[in-house]
mmCIF file of C-alpha atoms and ligand atoms in Angstrom:
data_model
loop_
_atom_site.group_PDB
_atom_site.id
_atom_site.type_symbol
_atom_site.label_atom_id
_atom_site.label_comp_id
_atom_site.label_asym_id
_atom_site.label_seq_id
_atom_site.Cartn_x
_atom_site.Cartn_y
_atom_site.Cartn_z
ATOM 1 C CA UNK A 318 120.427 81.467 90.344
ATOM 2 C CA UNK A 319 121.169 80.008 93.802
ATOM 3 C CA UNK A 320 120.615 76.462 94.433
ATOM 4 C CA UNK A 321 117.944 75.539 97.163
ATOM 5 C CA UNK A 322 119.642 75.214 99.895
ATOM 6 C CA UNK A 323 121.850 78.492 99.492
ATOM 7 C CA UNK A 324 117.918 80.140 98.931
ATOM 8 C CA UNK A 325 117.291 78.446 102.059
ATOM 9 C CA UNK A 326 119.917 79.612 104.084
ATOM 10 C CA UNK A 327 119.514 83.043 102.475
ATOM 11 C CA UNK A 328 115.773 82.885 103.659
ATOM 12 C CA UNK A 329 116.385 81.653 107.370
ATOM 13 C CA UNK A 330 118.623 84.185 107.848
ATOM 14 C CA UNK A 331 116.521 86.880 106.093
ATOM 15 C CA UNK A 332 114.025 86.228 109.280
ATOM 16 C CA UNK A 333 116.245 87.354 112.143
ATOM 17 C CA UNK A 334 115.857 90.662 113.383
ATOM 18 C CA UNK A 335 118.582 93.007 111.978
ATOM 19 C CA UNK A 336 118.629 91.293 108.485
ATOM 20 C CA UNK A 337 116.563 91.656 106.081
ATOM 21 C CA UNK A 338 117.132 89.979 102.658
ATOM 22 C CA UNK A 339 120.107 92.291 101.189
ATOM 23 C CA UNK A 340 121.977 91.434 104.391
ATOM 24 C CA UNK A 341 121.034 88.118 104.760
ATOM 25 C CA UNK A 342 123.118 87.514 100.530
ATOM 26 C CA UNK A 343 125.768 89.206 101.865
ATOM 27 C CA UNK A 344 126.197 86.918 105.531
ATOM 28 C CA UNK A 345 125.503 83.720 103.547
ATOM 29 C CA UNK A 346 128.415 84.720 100.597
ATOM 30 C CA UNK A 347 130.700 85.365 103.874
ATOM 31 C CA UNK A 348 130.108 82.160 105.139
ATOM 32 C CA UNK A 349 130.332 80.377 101.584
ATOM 33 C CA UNK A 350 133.501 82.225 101.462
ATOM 34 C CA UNK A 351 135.088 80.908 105.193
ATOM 35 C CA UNK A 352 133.171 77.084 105.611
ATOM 36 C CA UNK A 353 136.368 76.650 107.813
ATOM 37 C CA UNK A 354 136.573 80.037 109.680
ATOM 38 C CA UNK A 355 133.233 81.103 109.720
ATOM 39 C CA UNK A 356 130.419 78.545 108.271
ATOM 40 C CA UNK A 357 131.261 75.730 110.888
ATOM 41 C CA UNK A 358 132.109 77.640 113.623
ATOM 42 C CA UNK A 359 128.496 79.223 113.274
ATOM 43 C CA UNK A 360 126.977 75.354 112.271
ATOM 44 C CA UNK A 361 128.093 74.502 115.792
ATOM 45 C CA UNK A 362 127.360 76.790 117.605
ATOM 46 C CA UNK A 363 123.793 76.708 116.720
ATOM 47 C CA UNK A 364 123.580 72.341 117.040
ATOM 48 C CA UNK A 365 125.035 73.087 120.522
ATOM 49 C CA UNK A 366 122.331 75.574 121.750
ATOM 50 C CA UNK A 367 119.828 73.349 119.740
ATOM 51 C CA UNK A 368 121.055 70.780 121.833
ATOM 52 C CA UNK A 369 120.782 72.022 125.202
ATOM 53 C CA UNK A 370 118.520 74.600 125.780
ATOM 54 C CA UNK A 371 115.980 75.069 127.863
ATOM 55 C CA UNK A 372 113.654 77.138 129.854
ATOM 56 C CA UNK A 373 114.868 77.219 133.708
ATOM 57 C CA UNK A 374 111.969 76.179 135.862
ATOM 58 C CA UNK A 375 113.164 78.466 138.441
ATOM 59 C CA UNK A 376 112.716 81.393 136.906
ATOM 60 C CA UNK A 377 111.633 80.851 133.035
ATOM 61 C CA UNK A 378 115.351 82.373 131.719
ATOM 62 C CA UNK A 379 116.109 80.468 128.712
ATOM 63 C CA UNK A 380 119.364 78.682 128.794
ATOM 64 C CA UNK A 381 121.717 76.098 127.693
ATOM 65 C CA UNK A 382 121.347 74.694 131.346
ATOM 66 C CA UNK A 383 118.207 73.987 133.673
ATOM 67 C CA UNK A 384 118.490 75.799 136.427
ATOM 68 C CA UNK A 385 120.127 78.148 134.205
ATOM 69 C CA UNK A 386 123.167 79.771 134.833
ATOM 70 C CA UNK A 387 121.654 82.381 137.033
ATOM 71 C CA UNK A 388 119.621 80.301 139.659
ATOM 72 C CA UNK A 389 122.847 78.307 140.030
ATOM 73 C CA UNK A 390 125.563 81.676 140.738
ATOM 74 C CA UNK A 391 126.126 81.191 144.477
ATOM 75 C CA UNK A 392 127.567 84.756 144.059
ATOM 76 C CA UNK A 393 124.112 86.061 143.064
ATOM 77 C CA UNK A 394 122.065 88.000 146.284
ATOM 78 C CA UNK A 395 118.868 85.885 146.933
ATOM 79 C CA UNK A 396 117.530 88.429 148.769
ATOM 80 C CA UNK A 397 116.818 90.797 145.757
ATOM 81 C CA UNK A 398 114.495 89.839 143.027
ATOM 82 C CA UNK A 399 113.992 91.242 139.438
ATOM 83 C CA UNK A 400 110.744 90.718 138.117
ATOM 84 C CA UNK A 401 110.615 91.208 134.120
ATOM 85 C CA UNK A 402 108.205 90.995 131.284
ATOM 86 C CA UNK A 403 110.184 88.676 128.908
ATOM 87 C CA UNK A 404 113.505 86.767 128.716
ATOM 88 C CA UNK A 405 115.051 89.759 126.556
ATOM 89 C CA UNK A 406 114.674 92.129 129.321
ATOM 90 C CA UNK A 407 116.498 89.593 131.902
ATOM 91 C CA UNK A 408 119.163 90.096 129.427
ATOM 92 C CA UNK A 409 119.470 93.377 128.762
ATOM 93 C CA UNK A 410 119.368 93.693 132.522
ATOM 94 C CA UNK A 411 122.279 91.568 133.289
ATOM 95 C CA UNK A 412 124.390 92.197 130.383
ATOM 96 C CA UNK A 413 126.105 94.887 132.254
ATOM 97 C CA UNK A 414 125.663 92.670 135.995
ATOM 98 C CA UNK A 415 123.610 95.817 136.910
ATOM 99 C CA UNK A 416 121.578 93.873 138.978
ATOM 100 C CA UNK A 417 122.988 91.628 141.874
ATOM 101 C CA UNK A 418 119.969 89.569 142.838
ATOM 102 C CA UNK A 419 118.270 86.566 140.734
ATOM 103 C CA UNK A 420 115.572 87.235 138.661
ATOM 104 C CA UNK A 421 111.418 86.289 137.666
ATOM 105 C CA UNK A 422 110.105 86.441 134.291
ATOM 106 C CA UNK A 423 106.693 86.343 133.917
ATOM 107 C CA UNK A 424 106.533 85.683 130.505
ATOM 108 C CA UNK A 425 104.606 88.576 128.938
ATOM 109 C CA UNK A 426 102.084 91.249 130.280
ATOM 110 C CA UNK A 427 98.401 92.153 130.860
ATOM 111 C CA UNK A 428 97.071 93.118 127.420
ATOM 112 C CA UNK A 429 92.943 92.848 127.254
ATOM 113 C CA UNK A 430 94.104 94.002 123.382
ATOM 114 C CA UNK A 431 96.072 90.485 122.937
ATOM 115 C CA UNK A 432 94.061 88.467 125.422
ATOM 116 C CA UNK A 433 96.647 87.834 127.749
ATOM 117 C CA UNK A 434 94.713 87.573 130.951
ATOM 118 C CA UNK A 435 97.238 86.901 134.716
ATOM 119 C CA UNK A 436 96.965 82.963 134.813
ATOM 120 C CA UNK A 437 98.610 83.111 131.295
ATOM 121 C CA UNK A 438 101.443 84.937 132.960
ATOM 122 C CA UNK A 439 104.327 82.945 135.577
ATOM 123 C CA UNK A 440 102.729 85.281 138.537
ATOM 124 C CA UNK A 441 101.644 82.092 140.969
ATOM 125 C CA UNK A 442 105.584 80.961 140.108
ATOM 126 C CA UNK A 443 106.189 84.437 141.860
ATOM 127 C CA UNK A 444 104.425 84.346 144.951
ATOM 128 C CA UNK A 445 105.663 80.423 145.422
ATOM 129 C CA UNK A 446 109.353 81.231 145.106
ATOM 130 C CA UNK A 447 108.736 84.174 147.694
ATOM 131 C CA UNK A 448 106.804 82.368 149.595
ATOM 132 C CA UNK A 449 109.674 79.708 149.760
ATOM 133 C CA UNK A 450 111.661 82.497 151.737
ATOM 134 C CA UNK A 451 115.075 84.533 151.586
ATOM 135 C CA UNK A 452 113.435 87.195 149.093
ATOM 136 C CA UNK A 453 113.553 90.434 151.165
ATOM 137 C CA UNK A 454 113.531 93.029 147.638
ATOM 138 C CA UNK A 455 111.120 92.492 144.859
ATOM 139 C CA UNK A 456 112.196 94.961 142.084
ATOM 140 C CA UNK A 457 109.659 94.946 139.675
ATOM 141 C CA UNK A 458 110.795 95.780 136.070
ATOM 142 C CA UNK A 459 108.238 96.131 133.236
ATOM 143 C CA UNK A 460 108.770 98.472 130.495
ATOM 144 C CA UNK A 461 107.290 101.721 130.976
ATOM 145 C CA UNK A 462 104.178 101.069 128.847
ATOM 146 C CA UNK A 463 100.954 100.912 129.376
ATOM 147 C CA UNK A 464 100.593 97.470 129.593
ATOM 148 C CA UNK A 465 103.709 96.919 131.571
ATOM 149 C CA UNK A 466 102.680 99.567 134.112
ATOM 150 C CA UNK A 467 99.200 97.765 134.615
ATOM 151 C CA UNK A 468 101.065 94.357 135.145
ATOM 152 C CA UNK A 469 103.448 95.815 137.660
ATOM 153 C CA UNK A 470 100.675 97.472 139.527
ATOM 154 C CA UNK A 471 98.843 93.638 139.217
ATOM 155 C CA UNK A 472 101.690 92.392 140.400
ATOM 156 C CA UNK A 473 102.063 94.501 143.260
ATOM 157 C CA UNK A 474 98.462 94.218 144.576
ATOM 158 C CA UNK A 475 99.586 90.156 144.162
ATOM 159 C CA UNK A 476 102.467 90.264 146.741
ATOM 160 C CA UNK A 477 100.907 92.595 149.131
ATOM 161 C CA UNK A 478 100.795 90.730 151.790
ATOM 162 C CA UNK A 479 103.970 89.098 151.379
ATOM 163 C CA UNK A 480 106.549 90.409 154.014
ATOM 164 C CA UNK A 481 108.855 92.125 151.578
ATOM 165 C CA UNK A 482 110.076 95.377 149.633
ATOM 166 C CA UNK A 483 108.366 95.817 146.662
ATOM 167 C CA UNK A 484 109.851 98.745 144.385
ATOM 168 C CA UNK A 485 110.109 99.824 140.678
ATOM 169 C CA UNK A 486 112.597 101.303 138.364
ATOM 170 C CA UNK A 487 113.107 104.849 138.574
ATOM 171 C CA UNK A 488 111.250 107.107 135.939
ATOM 172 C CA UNK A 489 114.676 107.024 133.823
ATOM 173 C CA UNK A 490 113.157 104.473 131.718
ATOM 174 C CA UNK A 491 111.287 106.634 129.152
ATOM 175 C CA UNK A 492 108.119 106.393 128.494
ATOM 176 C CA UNK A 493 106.777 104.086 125.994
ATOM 177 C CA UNK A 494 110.312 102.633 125.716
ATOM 178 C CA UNK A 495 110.860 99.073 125.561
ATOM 179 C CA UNK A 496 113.752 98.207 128.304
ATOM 180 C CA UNK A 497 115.870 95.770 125.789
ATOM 181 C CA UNK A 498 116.454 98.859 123.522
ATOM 182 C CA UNK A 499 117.742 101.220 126.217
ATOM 183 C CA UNK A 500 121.449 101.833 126.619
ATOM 184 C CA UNK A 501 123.566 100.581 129.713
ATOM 185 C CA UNK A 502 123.908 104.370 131.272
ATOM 186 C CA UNK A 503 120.092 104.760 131.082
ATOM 187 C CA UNK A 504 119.381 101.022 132.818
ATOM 188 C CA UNK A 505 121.803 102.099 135.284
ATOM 189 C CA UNK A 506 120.191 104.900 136.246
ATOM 190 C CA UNK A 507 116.475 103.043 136.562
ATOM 191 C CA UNK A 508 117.835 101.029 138.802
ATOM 192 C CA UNK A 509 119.739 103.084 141.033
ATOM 193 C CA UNK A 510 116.781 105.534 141.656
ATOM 194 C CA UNK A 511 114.311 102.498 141.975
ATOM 195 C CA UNK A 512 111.449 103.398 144.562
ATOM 196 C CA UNK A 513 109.259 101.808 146.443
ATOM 197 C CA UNK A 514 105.491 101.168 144.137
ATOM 198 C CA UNK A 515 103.371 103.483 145.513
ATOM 199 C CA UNK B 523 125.820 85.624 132.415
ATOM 200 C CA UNK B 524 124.799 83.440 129.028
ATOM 201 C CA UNK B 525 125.781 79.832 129.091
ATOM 202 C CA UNK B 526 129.235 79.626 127.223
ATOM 203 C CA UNK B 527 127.009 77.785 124.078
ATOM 204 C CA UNK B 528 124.887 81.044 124.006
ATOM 205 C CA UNK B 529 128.121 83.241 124.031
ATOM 206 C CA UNK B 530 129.742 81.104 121.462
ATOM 207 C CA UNK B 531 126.451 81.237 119.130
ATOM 208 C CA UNK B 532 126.079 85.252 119.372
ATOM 209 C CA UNK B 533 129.956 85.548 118.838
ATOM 210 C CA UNK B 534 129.578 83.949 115.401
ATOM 211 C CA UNK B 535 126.683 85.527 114.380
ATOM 212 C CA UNK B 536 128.490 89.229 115.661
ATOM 213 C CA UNK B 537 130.889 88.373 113.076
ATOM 214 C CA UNK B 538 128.334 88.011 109.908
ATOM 215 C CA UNK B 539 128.360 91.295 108.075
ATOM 216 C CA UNK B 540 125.586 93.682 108.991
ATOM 217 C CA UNK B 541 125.313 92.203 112.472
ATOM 218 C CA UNK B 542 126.710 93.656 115.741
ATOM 219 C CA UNK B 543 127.000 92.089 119.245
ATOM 220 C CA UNK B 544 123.639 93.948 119.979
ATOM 221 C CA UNK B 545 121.602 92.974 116.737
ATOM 222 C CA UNK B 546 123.211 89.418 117.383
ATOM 223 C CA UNK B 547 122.229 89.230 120.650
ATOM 224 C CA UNK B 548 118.970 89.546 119.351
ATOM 225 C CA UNK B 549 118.909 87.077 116.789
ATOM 226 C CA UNK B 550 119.902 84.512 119.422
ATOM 227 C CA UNK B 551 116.920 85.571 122.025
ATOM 228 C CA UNK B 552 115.050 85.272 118.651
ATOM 229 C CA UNK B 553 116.072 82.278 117.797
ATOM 230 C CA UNK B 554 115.909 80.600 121.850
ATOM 231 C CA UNK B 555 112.358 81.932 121.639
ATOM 232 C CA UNK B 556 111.541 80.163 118.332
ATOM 233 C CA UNK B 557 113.103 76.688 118.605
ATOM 234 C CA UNK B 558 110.910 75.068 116.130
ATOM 235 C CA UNK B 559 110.272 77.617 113.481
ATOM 236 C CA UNK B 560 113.553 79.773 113.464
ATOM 237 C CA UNK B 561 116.524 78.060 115.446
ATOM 238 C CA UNK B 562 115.883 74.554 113.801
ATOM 239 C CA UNK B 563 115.232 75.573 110.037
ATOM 240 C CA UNK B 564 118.346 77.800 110.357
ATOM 241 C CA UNK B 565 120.463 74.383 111.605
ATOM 242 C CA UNK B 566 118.860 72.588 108.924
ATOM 243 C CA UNK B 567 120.000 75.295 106.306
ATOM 244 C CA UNK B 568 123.074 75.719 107.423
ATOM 245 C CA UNK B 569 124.090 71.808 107.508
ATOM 246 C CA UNK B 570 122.851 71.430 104.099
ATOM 247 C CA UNK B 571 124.750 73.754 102.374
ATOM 248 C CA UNK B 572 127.954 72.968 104.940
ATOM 249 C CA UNK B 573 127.284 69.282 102.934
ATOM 250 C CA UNK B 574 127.093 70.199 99.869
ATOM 251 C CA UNK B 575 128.858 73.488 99.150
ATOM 252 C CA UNK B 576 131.682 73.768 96.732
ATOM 253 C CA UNK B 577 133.696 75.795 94.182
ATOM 254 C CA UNK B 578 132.553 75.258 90.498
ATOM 255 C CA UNK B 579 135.353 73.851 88.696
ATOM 256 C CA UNK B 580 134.165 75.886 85.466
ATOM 257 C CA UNK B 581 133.667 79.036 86.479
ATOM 258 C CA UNK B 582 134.432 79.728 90.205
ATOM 259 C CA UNK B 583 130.889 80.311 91.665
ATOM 260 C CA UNK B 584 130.004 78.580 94.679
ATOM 261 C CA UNK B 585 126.904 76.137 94.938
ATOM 262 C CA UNK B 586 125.918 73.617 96.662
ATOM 263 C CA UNK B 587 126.395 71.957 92.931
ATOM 264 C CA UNK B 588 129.195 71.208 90.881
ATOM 265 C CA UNK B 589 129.375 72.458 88.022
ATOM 266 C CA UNK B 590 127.054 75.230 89.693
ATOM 267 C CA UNK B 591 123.623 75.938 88.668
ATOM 268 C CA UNK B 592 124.616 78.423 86.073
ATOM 269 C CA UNK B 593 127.088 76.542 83.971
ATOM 270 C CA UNK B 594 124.491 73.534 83.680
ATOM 271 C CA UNK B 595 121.412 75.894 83.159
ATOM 272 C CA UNK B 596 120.631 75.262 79.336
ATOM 273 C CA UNK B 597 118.915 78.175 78.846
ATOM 274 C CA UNK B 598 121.687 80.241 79.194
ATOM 275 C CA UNK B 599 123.332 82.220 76.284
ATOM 276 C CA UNK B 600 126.735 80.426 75.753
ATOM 277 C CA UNK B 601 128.420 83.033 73.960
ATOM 278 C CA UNK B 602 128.318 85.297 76.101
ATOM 279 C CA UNK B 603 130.347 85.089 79.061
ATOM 280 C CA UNK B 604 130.726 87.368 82.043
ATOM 281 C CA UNK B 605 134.330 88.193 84.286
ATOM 282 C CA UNK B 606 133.868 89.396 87.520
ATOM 283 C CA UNK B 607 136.357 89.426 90.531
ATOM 284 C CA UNK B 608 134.030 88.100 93.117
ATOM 285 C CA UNK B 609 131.414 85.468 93.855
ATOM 286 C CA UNK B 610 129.135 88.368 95.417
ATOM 287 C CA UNK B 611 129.857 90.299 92.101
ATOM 288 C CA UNK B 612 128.472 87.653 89.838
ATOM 289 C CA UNK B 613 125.561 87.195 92.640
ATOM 290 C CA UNK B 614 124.912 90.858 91.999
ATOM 291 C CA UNK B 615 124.907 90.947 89.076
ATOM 292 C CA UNK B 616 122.769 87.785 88.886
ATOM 293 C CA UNK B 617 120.364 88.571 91.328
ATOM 294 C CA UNK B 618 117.751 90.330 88.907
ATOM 295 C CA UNK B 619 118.605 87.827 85.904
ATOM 296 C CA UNK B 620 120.015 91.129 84.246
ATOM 297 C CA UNK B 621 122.824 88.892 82.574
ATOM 298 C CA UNK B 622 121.761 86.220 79.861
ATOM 299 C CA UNK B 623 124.741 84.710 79.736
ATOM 300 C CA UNK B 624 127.511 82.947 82.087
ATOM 301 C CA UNK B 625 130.385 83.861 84.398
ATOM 302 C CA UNK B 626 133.919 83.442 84.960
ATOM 303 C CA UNK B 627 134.969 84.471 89.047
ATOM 304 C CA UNK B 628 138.892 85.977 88.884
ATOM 305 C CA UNK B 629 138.826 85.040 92.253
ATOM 306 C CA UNK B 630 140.214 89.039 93.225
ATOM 307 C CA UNK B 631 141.774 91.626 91.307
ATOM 308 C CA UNK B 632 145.446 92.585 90.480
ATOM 309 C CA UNK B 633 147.120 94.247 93.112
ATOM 310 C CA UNK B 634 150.525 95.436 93.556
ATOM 311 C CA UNK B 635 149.671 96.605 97.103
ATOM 312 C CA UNK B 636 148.348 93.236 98.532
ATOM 313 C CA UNK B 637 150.434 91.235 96.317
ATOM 314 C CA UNK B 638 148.005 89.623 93.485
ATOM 315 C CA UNK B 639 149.611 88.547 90.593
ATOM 316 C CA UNK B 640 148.476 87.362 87.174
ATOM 317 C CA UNK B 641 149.030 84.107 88.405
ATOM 318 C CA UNK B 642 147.187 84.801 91.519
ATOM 319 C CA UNK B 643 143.550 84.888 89.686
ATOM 320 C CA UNK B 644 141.999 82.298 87.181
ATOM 321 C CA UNK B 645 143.289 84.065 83.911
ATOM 322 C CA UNK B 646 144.517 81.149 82.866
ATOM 323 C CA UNK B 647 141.330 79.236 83.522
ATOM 324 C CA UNK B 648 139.496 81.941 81.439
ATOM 325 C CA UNK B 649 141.751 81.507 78.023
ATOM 326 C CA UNK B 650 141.536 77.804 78.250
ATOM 327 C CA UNK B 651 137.048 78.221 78.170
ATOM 328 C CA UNK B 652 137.640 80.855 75.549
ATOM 329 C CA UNK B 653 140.305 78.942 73.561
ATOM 330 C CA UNK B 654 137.002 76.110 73.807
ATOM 331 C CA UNK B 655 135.378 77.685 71.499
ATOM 332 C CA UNK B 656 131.308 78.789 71.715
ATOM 333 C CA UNK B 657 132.153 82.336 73.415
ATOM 334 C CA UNK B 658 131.683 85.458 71.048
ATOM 335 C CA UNK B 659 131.443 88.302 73.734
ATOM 336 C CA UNK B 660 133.141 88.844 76.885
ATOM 337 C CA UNK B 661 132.232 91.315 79.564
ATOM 338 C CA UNK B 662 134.537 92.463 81.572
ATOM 339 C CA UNK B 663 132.575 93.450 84.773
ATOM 340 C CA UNK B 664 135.355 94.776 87.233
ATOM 341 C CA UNK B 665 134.567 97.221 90.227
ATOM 342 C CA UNK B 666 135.352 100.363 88.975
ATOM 343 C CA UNK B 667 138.159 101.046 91.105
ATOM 344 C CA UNK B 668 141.906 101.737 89.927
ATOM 345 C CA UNK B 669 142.865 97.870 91.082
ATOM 346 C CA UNK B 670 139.496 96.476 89.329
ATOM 347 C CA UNK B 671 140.227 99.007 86.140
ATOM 348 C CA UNK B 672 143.532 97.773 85.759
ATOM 349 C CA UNK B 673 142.708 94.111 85.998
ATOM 350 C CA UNK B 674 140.461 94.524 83.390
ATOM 351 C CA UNK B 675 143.008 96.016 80.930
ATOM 352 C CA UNK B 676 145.293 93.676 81.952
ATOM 353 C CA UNK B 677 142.647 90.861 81.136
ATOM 354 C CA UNK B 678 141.520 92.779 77.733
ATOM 355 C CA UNK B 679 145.227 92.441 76.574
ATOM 356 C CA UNK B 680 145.367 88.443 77.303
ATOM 357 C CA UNK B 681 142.167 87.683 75.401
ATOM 358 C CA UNK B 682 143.128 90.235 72.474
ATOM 359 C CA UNK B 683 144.121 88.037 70.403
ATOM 360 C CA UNK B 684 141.025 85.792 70.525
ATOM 361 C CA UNK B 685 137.997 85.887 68.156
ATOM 362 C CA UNK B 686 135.875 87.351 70.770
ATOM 363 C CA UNK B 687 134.109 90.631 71.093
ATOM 364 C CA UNK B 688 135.715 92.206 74.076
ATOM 365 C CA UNK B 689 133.614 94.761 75.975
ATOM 366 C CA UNK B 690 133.531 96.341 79.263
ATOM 367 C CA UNK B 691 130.409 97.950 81.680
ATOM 368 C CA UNK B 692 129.353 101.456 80.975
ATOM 369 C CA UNK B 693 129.990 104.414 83.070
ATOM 370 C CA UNK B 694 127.697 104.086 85.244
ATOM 371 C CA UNK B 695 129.037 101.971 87.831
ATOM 372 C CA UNK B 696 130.172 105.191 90.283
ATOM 373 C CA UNK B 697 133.795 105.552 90.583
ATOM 374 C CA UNK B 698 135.170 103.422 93.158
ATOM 375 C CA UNK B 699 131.590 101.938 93.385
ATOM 376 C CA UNK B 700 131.909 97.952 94.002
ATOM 377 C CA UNK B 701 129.490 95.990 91.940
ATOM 378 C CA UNK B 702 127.626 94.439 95.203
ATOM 379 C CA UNK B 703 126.451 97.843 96.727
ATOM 380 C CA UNK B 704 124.696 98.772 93.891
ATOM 381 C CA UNK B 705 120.979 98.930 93.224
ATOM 382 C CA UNK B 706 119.852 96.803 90.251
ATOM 383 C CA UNK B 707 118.681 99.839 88.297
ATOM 384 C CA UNK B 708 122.080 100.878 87.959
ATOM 385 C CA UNK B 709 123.404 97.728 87.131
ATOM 386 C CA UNK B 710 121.298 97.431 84.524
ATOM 387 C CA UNK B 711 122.254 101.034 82.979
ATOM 388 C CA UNK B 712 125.291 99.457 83.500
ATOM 389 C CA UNK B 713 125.080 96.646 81.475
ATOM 390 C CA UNK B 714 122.702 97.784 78.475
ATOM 391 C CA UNK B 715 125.380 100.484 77.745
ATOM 392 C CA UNK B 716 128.372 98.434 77.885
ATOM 393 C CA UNK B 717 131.129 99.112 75.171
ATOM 394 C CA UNK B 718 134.063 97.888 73.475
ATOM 395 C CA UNK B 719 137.320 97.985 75.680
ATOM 396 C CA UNK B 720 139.001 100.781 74.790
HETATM 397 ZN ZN1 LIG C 1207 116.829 80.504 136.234
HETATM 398 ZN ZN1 LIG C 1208 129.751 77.474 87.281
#
């Protein structure tokens, strides 16, 4: 019935997470229905992001800026680093501004199952920025699976030597849970309680 | 903490229906993550039908044609014509080819309450197809709600005089049901047990 591009559109949108294709009709009939209001808006929105973004080389968040917005907040504690699996858990981090410091993200975990092996991870980014000085906290984040918990502890035996805290997120996160799922209240919990790795 | 192009783009896509700030802040680490095979298709789609959308002058569907895919698809039953209130009812009702024929969009539904007149919807727009001769059944496909029952009688009385076969869609249709929440099974019931306005 549809033309191609409206089958298109329906499609593209029918691939983000939280639509499937019921939802994905519905969203493309609301935008058919406000090109001023709501189909434009959303058209450049997306060309502007297409634009501009990029992956920070500081610490691999993904922004519309490079260093992103983080790296560059002057009111941001350089002293206190958040290590993290992926870019989604940097977010669900700092939505809230739980976290003071800056932030690393590594850009996975350890997984012999997936082949991901810890020069296919941003760990030697890690030590360097340390290494660079003014980190005095390392708070190292993964989610509390199996494979995060082996990174962390990888991660830990990595920066060792280096002459700074290294801690973890309180048990708060629960187990098996990814971090980018968990509520605020929960997040802020984890990181009150954090403790040294042991 | 998002660049104010990443907080613009997760904005408008928190306002599509069926998406929430968190699912949207998904879709936009989803799409950052997948520049090439999710953030640029969904550009493309959404410039193309931006382009080329529009209303079709015969029957009030939108396309990216005009007239719309429908009204030039010859294998469609001419005489049979189809009045809904909405663009997502005809899509509904469209969506598993359960209709051979072709639509007419009211463009809403009579409402005292909100202030829709006759005038208001594209009544006028219908007699004038009608009055072209070709048509020898219409379906009235209203919600079945007390605003979308009495727009249908009020429509049933305008083309009364006409050499048309008027009918309407069988119970079926839930009370206070709207046509684009329902599964196609009972649309179908619907629509195979449709009778004459009565
Ligand atoms: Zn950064
Ligand atoms: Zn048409």
């Amino acid at each position: 019935m549809a033309s191609p591009e409206i089958d298109a559109l329906t499609q593209a949108l029918a691939r983000l997470p939280g639509l499937g294709p019921r939802s994905a009709r519905r969203a493309v009939l609301h935008l058919l229905k406000r090109r001023e209001t709501a189909l434009a808006p959303l058209v450049r929105a997306l060309q502007a992001v297409e634009a501009n973004m990029s992956t920070c080389d500081t610490c691999g968040n993904v922004d519309t800026r490079n260093p992103c917005g983080i790296c560059t907040d002057s009111r941001r504690d350089v002293s206190q680093l958040c290590v993290v699996e992926e870019v989604a858990d940097l977010w669900a981090l700092d939505r809230a501004r739980l976290f003071p410091g800056r932030y690393h993200v590594l850009g996975g975990r350890l997984s012999a199952l997936d082949g991901v092996r810890p020069e296919d991870l941003n760990i030697e980014g890690l030590v360097t920025r340390i290494a660079a000085g003014g980190v005095e906290e390392v708070v190292l984040a993964m989610n509390a699976t199996l494979e995060g918990q082996t990174t962390m502890h990888y991660v830990a035996d990595r920066l060792e030597k280096l002459p700074i805290r290294i801690t973890q997120l309180a048990h708060g996160v629960p187990v098996g849970g990814e971090l980018d799922y968990l509520d605020e209240g929960t997040l802020a919990q984890a990181l009150k309680a954090r403790r040294p790795v042991s």
